[in-house]
PDB file of C-alpha atoms in Angstrom:
ATOM      1  CA  MET A   1      77.002 125.869 115.722  1.00 43.00           C
ATOM      2  CA  SER A   2      78.789 125.202 112.428  1.00 56.00           C
ATOM      3  CA  TYR A   3      81.516 127.720 111.661  1.00 61.00           C
ATOM      4  CA  THR A   4      81.231 129.608 108.361  1.00 64.00           C
ATOM      5  CA  PRO A   5      84.362 131.512 107.318  1.00 64.00           C
ATOM      6  CA  SER A   6      84.263 135.011 105.925  1.00 65.00           C
ATOM      7  CA  PRO A   7      85.399 135.616 102.306  1.00 63.00           C
ATOM      8  CA  SER A   8      88.536 137.355 103.594  1.00 66.00           C
ATOM      9  CA  GLU A   9      89.656 134.118 105.260  1.00 66.00           C
ATOM     10  CA  CYS A  10      89.481 132.179 102.002  1.00 75.00           C
ATOM     11  CA  PRO A  11      92.011 132.095  99.134  1.00 68.00           C
ATOM     12  CA  ALA A  12      91.358 134.969  96.767  1.00 66.00           C
ATOM     13  CA  THR A  13      94.265 134.701  94.331  1.00 65.00           C
ATOM     14  CA  HIS A  14      93.825 133.171  90.901  1.00 70.00           C
ATOM     15  CA  ASP A  15      97.067 131.293  90.172  1.00 74.00           C
ATOM     16  CA  VAL A  16      96.909 130.405  86.488  1.00 81.00           C
ATOM     17  CA  PRO A  17     100.212 128.416  86.313  1.00 81.00           C
ATOM     18  CA  THR A  18      99.213 126.294  89.316  1.00 77.00           C
ATOM     19  CA  LEU A  19      95.760 125.736  87.857  1.00 82.00           C
ATOM     20  CA  VAL A  20      97.181 124.628  84.507  1.00 85.00           C
ATOM     21  CA  LEU A  21      99.751 122.373  86.196  1.00 81.00           C
ATOM     22  CA  SER A  22      97.084 120.702  88.341  1.00 81.00           C
ATOM     23  CA  LEU A  23      94.827 120.094  85.345  1.00 87.00           C
ATOM     24  CA  LEU A  24      97.762 118.651  83.392  1.00 88.00           C
ATOM     25  CA  LEU A  25      98.620 116.356  86.298  1.00 85.00           C
ATOM     26  CA  CYS A  26      95.031 115.104  86.484  1.00 88.00           C
ATOM     27  CA  THR A  27      95.022 114.478  82.738  1.00 91.00           C
ATOM     28  CA  GLY A  28      98.379 112.733  82.996  1.00 90.00           C
ATOM     29  CA  LEU A  29      97.086 110.489  85.774  1.00 90.00           C
ATOM     30  CA  ILE A  30      94.186 109.330  83.615  1.00 94.00           C
ATOM     31  CA  ILE A  31      96.433 108.738  80.608  1.00 95.00           C
ATOM     32  CA  SER A  32      98.989 106.816  82.687  1.00 94.00           C
ATOM     33  CA  TYR A  33      96.442 104.447  84.245  1.00 96.00           C
ATOM     34  CA  LEU A  34      94.403 103.786  81.104  1.00 97.00           C
ATOM     35  CA  PRO A  35      96.919 101.318  79.568  1.00 96.00           C
ATOM     36  CA  GLN A  36      96.768  99.179  82.713  1.00 96.00           C
ATOM     37  CA  HIS A  37      92.975  99.197  82.838  1.00 97.00           C
ATOM     38  CA  LEU A  38      92.689  98.370  79.143  1.00 97.00           C
ATOM     39  CA  ARG A  39      95.315  95.612  79.339  1.00 96.00           C
ATOM     40  CA  ILE A  40      93.410  93.716  82.022  1.00 97.00           C
ATOM     41  CA  ILE A  41      90.124  94.148  80.153  1.00 97.00           C
ATOM     42  CA  THR A  42      91.474  93.160  76.721  1.00 96.00           C
ATOM     43  CA  THR A  43      93.474  90.160  77.960  1.00 94.00           C
ATOM     44  CA  LYS A  44      90.566  89.189  80.256  1.00 95.00           C
ATOM     45  CA  THR A  45      92.965  88.209  83.020  1.00 95.00           C
ATOM     46  CA  SER A  46      94.698  89.847  85.967  1.00 95.00           C
ATOM     47  CA  GLU A  47      97.290  87.097  86.325  1.00 94.00           C
ATOM     48  CA  GLY A  48     100.638  88.369  87.552  1.00 94.00           C
ATOM     49  CA  PHE A  49      99.412  90.912  90.089  1.00 96.00           C
ATOM     50  CA  SER A  50     100.288  90.561  93.750  1.00 96.00           C
ATOM     51  CA  PRO A  51      97.219  91.023  95.972  1.00 96.00           C
ATOM     52  CA  TRP A  52      99.487  92.509  98.643  1.00 97.00           C
ATOM     53  CA  TYR A  53     100.660  95.154  96.167  1.00 96.00           C
ATOM     54  CA  LEU A  54      97.053  96.096  95.483  1.00 96.00           C
ATOM     55  CA  LEU A  55      96.232  96.129  99.208  1.00 96.00           C
ATOM     56  CA  LEU A  56      99.131  98.443 100.035  1.00 96.00           C
ATOM     57  CA  GLY A  57      98.454 100.695  97.053  1.00 94.00           C
ATOM     58  CA  ALA A  58      94.737 101.046  97.747  1.00 96.00           C
ATOM     59  CA  THR A  59      95.153 101.700 101.468  1.00 96.00           C
ATOM     60  CA  SER A  60      98.042 104.146 101.008  1.00 93.00           C
ATOM     61  CA  SER A  61      96.164 106.181  98.394  1.00 92.00           C
ATOM     62  CA  ALA A  62      93.037 106.168 100.579  1.00 94.00           C
ATOM     63  CA  SER A  63      95.067 107.387 103.561  1.00 92.00           C
ATOM     64  CA  GLY A  64      96.544 110.182 101.469  1.00 89.00           C
ATOM     65  CA  MET A  65      93.110 111.193 100.236  1.00 92.00           C
ATOM     66  CA  LEU A  66      91.627 111.310 103.744  1.00 93.00           C
ATOM     67  CA  ASN A  67      94.679 113.175 105.038  1.00 90.00           C
ATOM     68  CA  LEU A  68      94.109 115.903 102.469  1.00 88.00           C
ATOM     69  CA  LEU A  69      90.390 115.920 103.245  1.00 90.00           C
ATOM     70  CA  ILE A  70      91.161 116.840 106.851  1.00 89.00           C
ATOM     71  CA  VAL A  71      93.965 119.275 106.068  1.00 86.00           C
ATOM     72  CA  GLN A  72      91.948 121.114 103.421  1.00 84.00           C
ATOM     73  CA  TRP A  73      88.605 121.006 105.236  1.00 86.00           C
ATOM     74  CA  PRO A  74      88.676 124.801 105.748  1.00 82.00           C
ATOM     75  CA  LEU A  75      88.759 125.145 101.949  1.00 82.00           C
ATOM     76  CA  PHE A  76      85.625 123.014 101.703  1.00 85.00           C
ATOM     77  CA  ARG A  77      83.928 125.374 104.151  1.00 83.00           C
ATOM     78  CA  CYS A  78      85.078 128.348 102.086  1.00 84.00           C
ATOM     79  CA  CYS A  79      83.027 127.022  99.179  1.00 82.00           C
ATOM     80  CA  ARG A  80      79.977 128.365 101.038  1.00 81.00           C
ATOM     81  CA  VAL A  81      81.111 131.965 100.579  1.00 82.00           C
ATOM     82  CA  ILE A  82      83.208 131.990  97.378  1.00 79.00           C
ATOM     83  CA  SER A  83      82.373 131.370  93.744  1.00 81.00           C
ATOM     84  CA  ALA A  84      82.198 127.890  92.246  1.00 82.00           C
ATOM     85  CA  GLY A  85      85.249 128.603  90.089  1.00 82.00           C
ATOM     86  CA  ARG A  86      87.392 129.649  93.044  1.00 83.00           C
ATOM     87  CA  CYS A  87      86.126 126.668  95.021  1.00 84.00           C
ATOM     88  CA  PHE A  88      87.065 124.265  92.238  1.00 85.00           C
ATOM     89  CA  GLU A  89      90.515 125.799  91.847  1.00 84.00           C
ATOM     90  CA  SER A  90      91.280 125.745  95.566  1.00 81.00           C
ATOM     91  CA  LEU A  91      90.356 122.049  95.841  1.00 85.00           C
ATOM     92  CA  LEU A  92      92.267 120.817  92.800  1.00 85.00           C
ATOM     93  CA  GLY A  93      94.916 119.248  95.042  1.00 82.00           C
ATOM     94  CA  PHE A  94      92.264 117.150  96.754  1.00 87.00           C
ATOM     95  CA  TYR A  95      90.685 116.231  93.413  1.00 89.00           C
ATOM     96  CA  GLN A  96      94.076 115.115  92.129  1.00 87.00           C
ATOM     97  CA  VAL A  97      94.743 112.807  95.094  1.00 88.00           C
ATOM     98  CA  THR A  98      91.182 111.461  94.958  1.00 92.00           C
ATOM     99  CA  LEU A  99      91.542 110.765  91.249  1.00 93.00           C
ATOM    100  CA  GLN A 100      94.741 108.827  91.897  1.00 91.00           C
ATOM    101  CA  TRP A 101      92.962 106.759  94.577  1.00 94.00           C
ATOM    102  CA  PHE A 102      90.041 106.058  92.245  1.00 97.00           C
ATOM    103  CA  LEU A 103      92.205 105.013  89.293  1.00 96.00           C
ATOM    104  CA  PHE A 104      94.258 102.633  91.438  1.00 96.00           C
ATOM    105  CA  THR A 105      91.156 101.186  93.078  1.00 97.00           C
ATOM    106  CA  VAL A 106      89.796 100.419  89.600  1.00 97.00           C
ATOM    107  CA  ILE A 107      92.819  98.124  89.144  1.00 97.00           C
ATOM    108  CA  LEU A 108      91.840  96.278  92.328  1.00 97.00           C
ATOM    109  CA  VAL A 109      88.264  95.887  91.080  1.00 97.00           C
ATOM    110  CA  LEU A 110      89.472  94.627  87.691  1.00 97.00           C
ATOM    111  CA  TYR A 111      91.885  92.270  89.455  1.00 97.00           C
ATOM    112  CA  LEU A 112      88.964  90.584  91.196  1.00 96.00           C
ATOM    113  CA  ALA A 113      86.641  90.708  88.181  1.00 96.00           C
ATOM    114  CA  TYR A 114      89.214  89.145  85.832  1.00 96.00           C
ATOM    115  CA  PHE A 115      90.885  86.817  88.310  1.00 95.00           C
ATOM    116  CA  PRO A 116      92.049  83.836  86.186  1.00 93.00           C
ATOM    117  CA  LYS A 117      89.780  80.814  86.491  1.00 91.00           C
ATOM    118  CA  HIS A 118      92.647  78.317  86.580  1.00 89.00           C
ATOM    119  CA  LEU A 119      93.985  80.087  89.682  1.00 88.00           C
ATOM    120  CA  LYS A 120      90.549  80.626  91.201  1.00 88.00           C
ATOM    121  CA  TYR A 121      89.366  77.010  91.372  1.00 86.00           C
ATOM    122  CA  GLN A 122      91.023  73.701  92.183  1.00 83.00           C
ATOM    123  CA  ARG A 123      89.962  70.067  92.000  1.00 79.00           C
ATOM    124  CA  THR A 124      89.688  68.097  95.217  1.00 75.00           C
ATOM    125  CA  MET A 125      89.574  64.299  94.940  1.00 69.00           C
ATOM    126  CA  PRO A 126      88.303  62.265  97.936  1.00 67.00           C
ATOM    127  CA  LEU A 127      90.368  59.196  98.802  1.00 61.00           C
ATOM    128  CA  GLU A 128      89.444  55.945  97.075  1.00 61.00           C
ATOM    129  CA  PRO A 129      87.694  53.332  99.287  1.00 58.00           C
ATOM    130  CA  ASP A 130      90.622  50.913  99.022  1.00 58.00           C
ATOM    131  CA  VAL A 131      93.014  53.628 100.215  1.00 54.00           C
ATOM    132  CA  ILE A 132      90.790  54.314 103.215  1.00 53.00           C
ATOM    133  CA  ASP A 133      90.611  50.560 103.903  1.00 54.00           C
ATOM    134  CA  ARG A 134      94.380  50.261 103.952  1.00 58.00           C
ATOM    135  CA  ASP A 135      94.721  53.262 106.237  1.00 54.00           C
ATOM    136  CA  TYR A 136      92.010  52.303 108.692  1.00 54.00           C
ATOM    137  CA  GLY A 137      91.714  48.505 108.336  1.00 55.00           C
ATOM    138  CA  ALA A 138      88.149  48.276 107.011  1.00 53.00           C
ATOM    139  CA  THR A 139      86.422  44.868 106.948  1.00 55.00           C
ATOM    140  CA  ASP A 140      85.230  43.041 103.828  1.00 54.00           C
ATOM    141  CA  SER A 141      81.604  43.977 104.556  1.00 53.00           C
ATOM    142  CA  SER A 142      82.380  47.678 104.869  1.00 53.00           C
ATOM    143  CA  ARG A 143      84.504  47.502 101.708  1.00 53.00           C
ATOM    144  CA  SER A 144      81.596  46.020  99.746  1.00 51.00           C
ATOM    145  CA  GLU A 145      79.258  48.691 101.070  1.00 54.00           C
ATOM    146  CA  GLY A 146      81.695  51.382  99.949  1.00 52.00           C
ATOM    147  CA  ALA A 147      81.908  49.863  96.492  1.00 51.00           C
ATOM    148  CA  VAL A 148      78.144  50.139  96.113  1.00 49.00           C
ATOM    149  CA  ALA A 149      78.362  53.857  96.695  1.00 54.00           C
ATOM    150  CA  GLY A 150      80.493  54.168  93.577  1.00 57.00           C
ATOM    151  CA  ARG A 151      83.613  56.165  92.856  1.00 61.00           C
ATOM    152  CA  PRO A 152      83.816  59.486  94.743  1.00 63.00           C
ATOM    153  CA  LYS A 153      83.088  62.520  92.598  1.00 72.00           C
ATOM    154  CA  VAL A 154      85.654  65.221  91.981  1.00 73.00           C
ATOM    155  CA  LYS A 155      84.833  68.405  93.854  1.00 79.00           C
ATOM    156  CA  VAL A 156      85.724  71.925  92.745  1.00 78.00           C
ATOM    157  CA  ASP A 157      86.773  74.364  95.445  1.00 85.00           C
ATOM    158  CA  THR A 158      88.252  77.855  95.525  1.00 88.00           C
ATOM    159  CA  THR A 159      92.018  78.210  95.843  1.00 92.00           C
ATOM    160  CA  PRO A 160      93.836  79.795  98.792  1.00 91.00           C
ATOM    161  CA  GLU A 161      95.083  82.513  96.417  1.00 94.00           C
ATOM    162  CA  TRP A 162      91.536  83.547  95.498  1.00 95.00           C
ATOM    163  CA  ARG A 163      90.412  83.490  99.124  1.00 95.00           C
ATOM    164  CA  LEU A 164      93.394  85.671 100.033  1.00 96.00           C
ATOM    165  CA  ALA A 165      92.501  88.133  97.271  1.00 95.00           C
ATOM    166  CA  VAL A 166      88.911  88.407  98.504  1.00 96.00           C
ATOM    167  CA  THR A 167      90.039  88.789 102.116  1.00 96.00           C
ATOM    168  CA  LEU A 168      92.443  91.601 101.250  1.00 96.00           C
ATOM    169  CA  ALA A 169      89.745  93.328  99.193  1.00 96.00           C
ATOM    170  CA  VAL A 170      87.479  93.245 102.252  1.00 97.00           C
ATOM    171  CA  VAL A 171      90.316  94.749 104.315  1.00 97.00           C
ATOM    172  CA  VAL A 172      90.636  97.577 101.768  1.00 97.00           C
ATOM    173  CA  PHE A 173      86.892  98.235 101.959  1.00 97.00           C
ATOM    174  CA  LEU A 174      86.849  98.238 105.769  1.00 98.00           C
ATOM    175  CA  HIS A 175      89.934 100.472 105.925  1.00 96.00           C
ATOM    176  CA  LEU A 176      88.341 103.079 103.672  1.00 96.00           C
ATOM    177  CA  SER A 177      84.882 102.869 105.234  1.00 97.00           C
ATOM    178  CA  LEU A 178      85.947 103.113 108.866  1.00 97.00           C
ATOM    179  CA  LEU A 179      88.523 105.872 108.381  1.00 96.00           C
ATOM    180  CA  PHE A 180      86.203 107.862 106.119  1.00 96.00           C
ATOM    181  CA  LEU A 181      83.354 107.698 108.640  1.00 96.00           C
ATOM    182  CA  LEU A 182      85.732 108.602 111.468  1.00 94.00           C
ATOM    183  CA  SER A 183      87.190 111.544 109.537  1.00 93.00           C
ATOM    184  CA  ILE A 184      83.832 112.951 108.443  1.00 93.00           C
ATOM    185  CA  SER A 185      82.313 112.529 111.903  1.00 92.00           C
ATOM    186  CA  LEU A 186      85.175 114.327 113.625  1.00 90.00           C
ATOM    187  CA  LEU A 187      85.250 117.075 111.011  1.00 89.00           C
ATOM    188  CA  LEU A 188      81.562 117.769 111.468  1.00 88.00           C
ATOM    189  CA  ILE A 189      81.750 117.631 115.257  1.00 86.00           C
ATOM    190  CA  LEU A 190      85.114 119.203 116.064  1.00 81.00           C
ATOM    191  CA  SER A 191      86.085 121.495 113.201  1.00 62.00           C
ATOM    192  CA  SER A 192      83.808 124.339 114.315  1.00 60.00           C
ATOM    193  CA  THR A 193      86.393 125.262 116.942  1.00 59.00           C
ATOM    194  CA  ILE A 194      89.117 127.761 116.091  1.00 59.00           C
ATOM    195  CA  PRO A 195      91.832 126.571 115.942  1.00 63.00           C
ATOM    196  CA  PRO A 196      90.715 123.056 114.928  1.00 67.00           C
ATOM    197  CA  HIS A 197      90.648 120.387 117.592  1.00 78.00           C
ATOM    198  CA  PRO A 198      94.074 118.769 118.211  1.00 84.00           C
ATOM    199  CA  PHE A 199      92.603 115.321 117.595  1.00 87.00           C
ATOM    200  CA  LEU A 200      92.029 116.278 113.962  1.00 88.00           C
ATOM    201  CA  SER A 201      95.716 117.127 113.661  1.00 86.00           C
ATOM    202  CA  TYR A 202      96.635 113.781 115.213  1.00 90.00           C
ATOM    203  CA  LEU A 203      94.354 111.924 112.822  1.00 91.00           C
ATOM    204  CA  ALA A 204      95.718 113.804 109.805  1.00 89.00           C
ATOM    205  CA  THR A 205      99.276 113.039 110.919  1.00 89.00           C
ATOM    206  CA  PHE A 206      98.440 109.364 111.409  1.00 92.00           C
ATOM    207  CA  LEU A 207      96.886 109.146 107.949  1.00 92.00           C
ATOM    208  CA  GLY A 208      99.810 110.945 106.353  1.00 89.00           C
ATOM    209  CA  VAL A 209     102.500 108.860 108.045  1.00 90.00           C
ATOM    210  CA  SER A 210     100.698 105.537 107.555  1.00 92.00           C
ATOM    211  CA  GLY A 211     100.005 106.392 103.922  1.00 90.00           C
ATOM    212  CA  THR A 212     103.685 107.151 103.365  1.00 88.00           C
ATOM    213  CA  ILE A 213     104.810 103.895 104.994  1.00 92.00           C
ATOM    214  CA  LEU A 214     102.306 101.851 102.987  1.00 93.00           C
ATOM    215  CA  ALA A 215     103.357 103.592  99.768  1.00 90.00           C
ATOM    216  CA  VAL A 216     107.041 102.859 100.414  1.00 89.00           C
ATOM    217  CA  LEU A 217     106.239  99.164 101.001  1.00 94.00           C
ATOM    218  CA  GLN A 218     103.780  98.964  98.102  1.00 94.00           C
ATOM    219  CA  TYR A 219     106.047  97.718  95.318  1.00 95.00           C
ATOM    220  CA  ALA A 220     108.049  95.175  97.348  1.00 95.00           C
ATOM    221  CA  PRO A 221     105.529  92.271  97.029  1.00 96.00           C
ATOM    222  CA  GLN A 222     104.950  92.993  93.333  1.00 96.00           C
ATOM    223  CA  ILE A 223     108.683  93.055  92.596  1.00 96.00           C
ATOM    224  CA  TYR A 224     109.068  89.767  94.475  1.00 96.00           C
ATOM    225  CA  ARG A 225     106.203  88.102  92.614  1.00 96.00           C
ATOM    226  CA  THR A 226     107.230  89.309  89.161  1.00 96.00           C
ATOM    227  CA  TYR A 227     110.887  88.425  89.710  1.00 96.00           C
ATOM    228  CA  HIS A 228     110.138  84.856  90.781  1.00 95.00           C
ATOM    229  CA  SER A 229     107.431  84.215  88.180  1.00 94.00           C
ATOM    230  CA  LYS A 230     109.779  85.335  85.371  1.00 95.00           C
ATOM    231  CA  LEU A 231     106.711  86.559  83.476  1.00 95.00           C
ATOM    232  CA  VAL A 232     105.277  90.026  82.885  1.00 95.00           C
ATOM    233  CA  GLY A 233     101.711  88.839  83.334  1.00 94.00           C
ATOM    234  CA  ALA A 234      98.982  91.465  83.152  1.00 95.00           C
ATOM    235  CA  LEU A 235     101.271  94.323  84.203  1.00 96.00           C
ATOM    236  CA  SER A 236     101.240  97.208  81.726  1.00 95.00           C
ATOM    237  CA  LEU A 237     104.636  98.391  80.533  1.00 95.00           C
ATOM    238  CA  GLY A 238     102.922 101.459  79.094  1.00 95.00           C
ATOM    239  CA  THR A 239     101.614 102.566  82.475  1.00 95.00           C
ATOM    240  CA  MET A 240     105.009 102.137  84.115  1.00 95.00           C
ATOM    241  CA  ALA A 241     106.802 103.824  81.209  1.00 95.00           C
ATOM    242  CA  ILE A 242     104.626 106.902  81.763  1.00 94.00           C
ATOM    243  CA  GLN A 243     104.611 106.916  85.558  1.00 93.00           C
ATOM    244  CA  VAL A 244     108.342 106.376  86.192  1.00 93.00           C
ATOM    245  CA  PRO A 245     109.488 109.528  84.336  1.00 91.00           C
ATOM    246  CA  GLY A 246     106.501 111.316  85.843  1.00 87.00           C
ATOM    247  CA  SER A 247     107.716 110.374  89.321  1.00 87.00           C
ATOM    248  CA  VAL A 248     111.149 111.799  88.551  1.00 87.00           C
ATOM    249  CA  LEU A 249     109.666 115.106  87.411  1.00 83.00           C
ATOM    250  CA  PHE A 250     107.354 115.218  90.418  1.00 82.00           C
ATOM    251  CA  VAL A 251     110.220 114.628  92.863  1.00 84.00           C
ATOM    252  CA  LEU A 252     112.361 117.280  91.172  1.00 82.00           C
ATOM    253  CA  SER A 253     109.491 119.754  91.384  1.00 75.00           C
ATOM    254  CA  LEU A 254     109.351 119.161  95.146  1.00 71.00           C
ATOM    255  CA  VAL A 255     113.128 119.325  95.586  1.00 76.00           C
ATOM    256  CA  PHE A 256     113.343 122.781  94.011  1.00 71.00           C
ATOM    257  CA  ARG A 257     110.134 124.087  95.575  1.00 63.00           C
ATOM    258  CA  PRO A 258     110.705 126.646  98.363  1.00 57.00           C
ATOM    259  CA  GLY A 259     109.869 125.502 101.870  1.00 57.00           C
ATOM    260  CA  THR A 260     110.387 121.765 101.287  1.00 58.00           C
ATOM    261  CA  ASN A 261     113.046 119.380 102.587  1.00 65.00           C
ATOM    262  CA  TRP A 262     113.958 115.730 102.141  1.00 72.00           C
ATOM    263  CA  THR A 263     110.956 114.593 104.180  1.00 67.00           C
ATOM    264  CA  SER A 264     108.680 116.149 101.558  1.00 67.00           C
ATOM    265  CA  TRP A 265     109.971 114.119  98.611  1.00 79.00           C
ATOM    266  CA  LEU A 266     111.706 111.020 100.044  1.00 81.00           C
ATOM    267  CA  ALA A 267     108.624 108.771  99.947  1.00 82.00           C
ATOM    268  CA  TYR A 268     107.894 109.722  96.324  1.00 84.00           C
ATOM    269  CA  ALA A 269     111.533 109.135  95.394  1.00 88.00           C
ATOM    270  CA  VAL A 270     111.530 105.666  96.982  1.00 89.00           C
ATOM    271  CA  THR A 271     108.272 104.584  95.334  1.00 90.00           C
ATOM    272  CA  GLY A 272     109.401 105.983  91.982  1.00 91.00           C
ATOM    273  CA  GLY A 273     112.675 104.082  92.265  1.00 93.00           C
ATOM    274  CA  MET A 274     110.907 100.830  93.149  1.00 94.00           C
ATOM    275  CA  GLN A 275     108.488 101.245  90.254  1.00 94.00           C
ATOM    276  CA  GLY A 276     111.496 101.842  88.013  1.00 95.00           C
ATOM    277  CA  ALA A 277     113.052  98.602  89.295  1.00 96.00           C
ATOM    278  CA  LEU A 278     109.806  96.761  88.515  1.00 96.00           C
ATOM    279  CA  LEU A 279     109.818  98.221  85.001  1.00 96.00           C
ATOM    280  CA  ILE A 280     113.399  97.041  84.429  1.00 97.00           C
ATOM    281  CA  ILE A 281     112.525  93.526  85.639  1.00 97.00           C
ATOM    282  CA  CYS A 282     109.523  93.422  83.301  1.00 96.00           C
ATOM    283  CA  LEU A 283     111.676  94.527  80.354  1.00 97.00           C
ATOM    284  CA  LEU A 284     114.194  91.780  81.134  1.00 96.00           C
ATOM    285  CA  TRP A 285     111.442  89.153  81.351  1.00 96.00           C
ATOM    286  CA  LYS A 286     109.915  90.514  78.142  1.00 96.00           C
ATOM    287  CA  ARG A 287     113.199  89.817  76.371  1.00 95.00           C
ATOM    288  CA  ARG A 288     113.410  86.364  77.975  1.00 95.00           C
ATOM    289  CA  GLN A 289     109.866  85.556  76.845  1.00 95.00           C
ATOM    290  CA  LYS A 290     110.738  86.505  73.280  1.00 93.00           C
ATOM    291  CA  GLU A 291     113.772  84.207  73.323  1.00 93.00           C
ATOM    292  CA  LEU A 292     111.680  81.321  74.705  1.00 93.00           C
ATOM    293  CA  GLY A 293     108.788  81.939  72.324  1.00 94.00           C
ATOM    294  CA  ILE A 294     106.189  82.465  75.036  1.00 94.00           C
ATOM    295  CA  ASP A 295     103.738  85.257  75.795  1.00 93.00           C
ATOM    296  CA  ASP A 296     103.398  87.314  78.972  1.00 94.00           C
ATOM    297  CA  PHE A 297     101.533  84.468  80.692  1.00 93.00           C
ATOM    298  CA  GLY A 298     103.891  81.636  79.713  1.00 91.00           C
ATOM    299  CA  ASN A 299     101.839  80.254  76.812  1.00 91.00           C
ATOM    300  CA  PRO A 300     103.615  79.254  73.561  1.00 92.00           C
ATOM    301  CA  LEU A 301     103.229  81.998  70.975  1.00 86.00           C
ATOM    302  CA  ASN A 302     102.442  79.473  68.221  1.00 77.00           C
ATOM    303  CA  SER A 303      99.677  77.839  70.258  1.00 58.00           C
ATOM    304  CA  ALA A 304      96.136  78.822  69.395  1.00 47.00           C
ATOM    305  CA  HIS A 305      94.738  77.511  72.653  1.00 48.00           C
ATOM    306  CA  HIS A 306      95.798  77.515  76.269  1.00 49.00           C
ATOM    307  CA  ASP A 307      96.708  74.304  78.038  1.00 48.00           C
ATOM    308  CA  ASP A 308      93.780  72.263  79.319  1.00 46.00           C
ATOM    309  CA  GLU A 309      94.759  72.907  82.918  1.00 43.00           C
ATOM    310  CA  ARG A 310      94.330  76.650  82.348  1.00 51.00           C
ATOM    311  CA  GLN A 311      90.689  76.256  81.320  1.00 52.00           C
ATOM    312  CA  PRO A 312      87.982  77.092  83.880  1.00 49.00           C
ATOM    313  CA  LEU A 313      87.652  74.106  86.169  1.00 49.00           C
ATOM    314  CA  ILE A 314      84.100  74.986  87.070  1.00 48.00           C
ATOM    315  CA  ASN A 315      82.942  73.912  83.603  1.00 50.00           C
ATOM    316  CA  ASP A 316      84.417  70.424  83.952  1.00 48.00           C
ATOM    317  CA  ASP A 317      82.172  67.451  84.439  1.00 44.00           C
TER     318      ASP A 317
END
């Protein structure tokens, strides 16, 4: 039988400062991610993003969201016996983490939707008949037959980079789907016991630890890609300029919060520092681009059109 808590077991206090802070954080999250979303949409390209960065970010945020779903499941059950307002307030932490997952996942979706055509397709040219003859010693009769067939046509195929992006997107989808189904199934089956089944604690710990590890590693591939490309690409300086100071404030709020230690804020400090390093690299490349007279994608600023090789190959004859 499903366990229904009594009202006395549910949070009854109305903490106005915490409520206001949570609402401000949710608003700040939306404001900080909007510049990145709009930049990809307005430039119509996601060039410059590392697919591994998006994979790590999407899976880490999903793990954090599912971790909080398990940890705060008793609060979800309390919504049966408390008012809608108290229910909403008690679950604001979960809403905040879910919002962060959603906003980052939108970047992944936009990355695939606006993947640059010149990086998505490539020309493949079959060998000429005379080259094949030289390699394999074809006879005169076979050479004449090959000439009748005419010159081989150029084929257009997808690039390894695009196939990697699609593969990693599938991994993100499977990661979320499988862990979500596992979490919900176990919560519905096991959470009626008091105290909750130990396996739920193990799963929550696994999600929390794996999410932290993935978050710490998240910015490494993006820093590597941006540093070696020497271009800002579709990365939004506005988003990073908002999120880096926000990370500092968030870490400080954890440092001075009672009952926390270095394990509570270390992961956020590391990710904030790595995002700050990425912002500094982008600012340096922005200055370099200005000196060279090129835009964020390496195109001359005085050129009205992109190079021919950057046009969609799929439209070529």
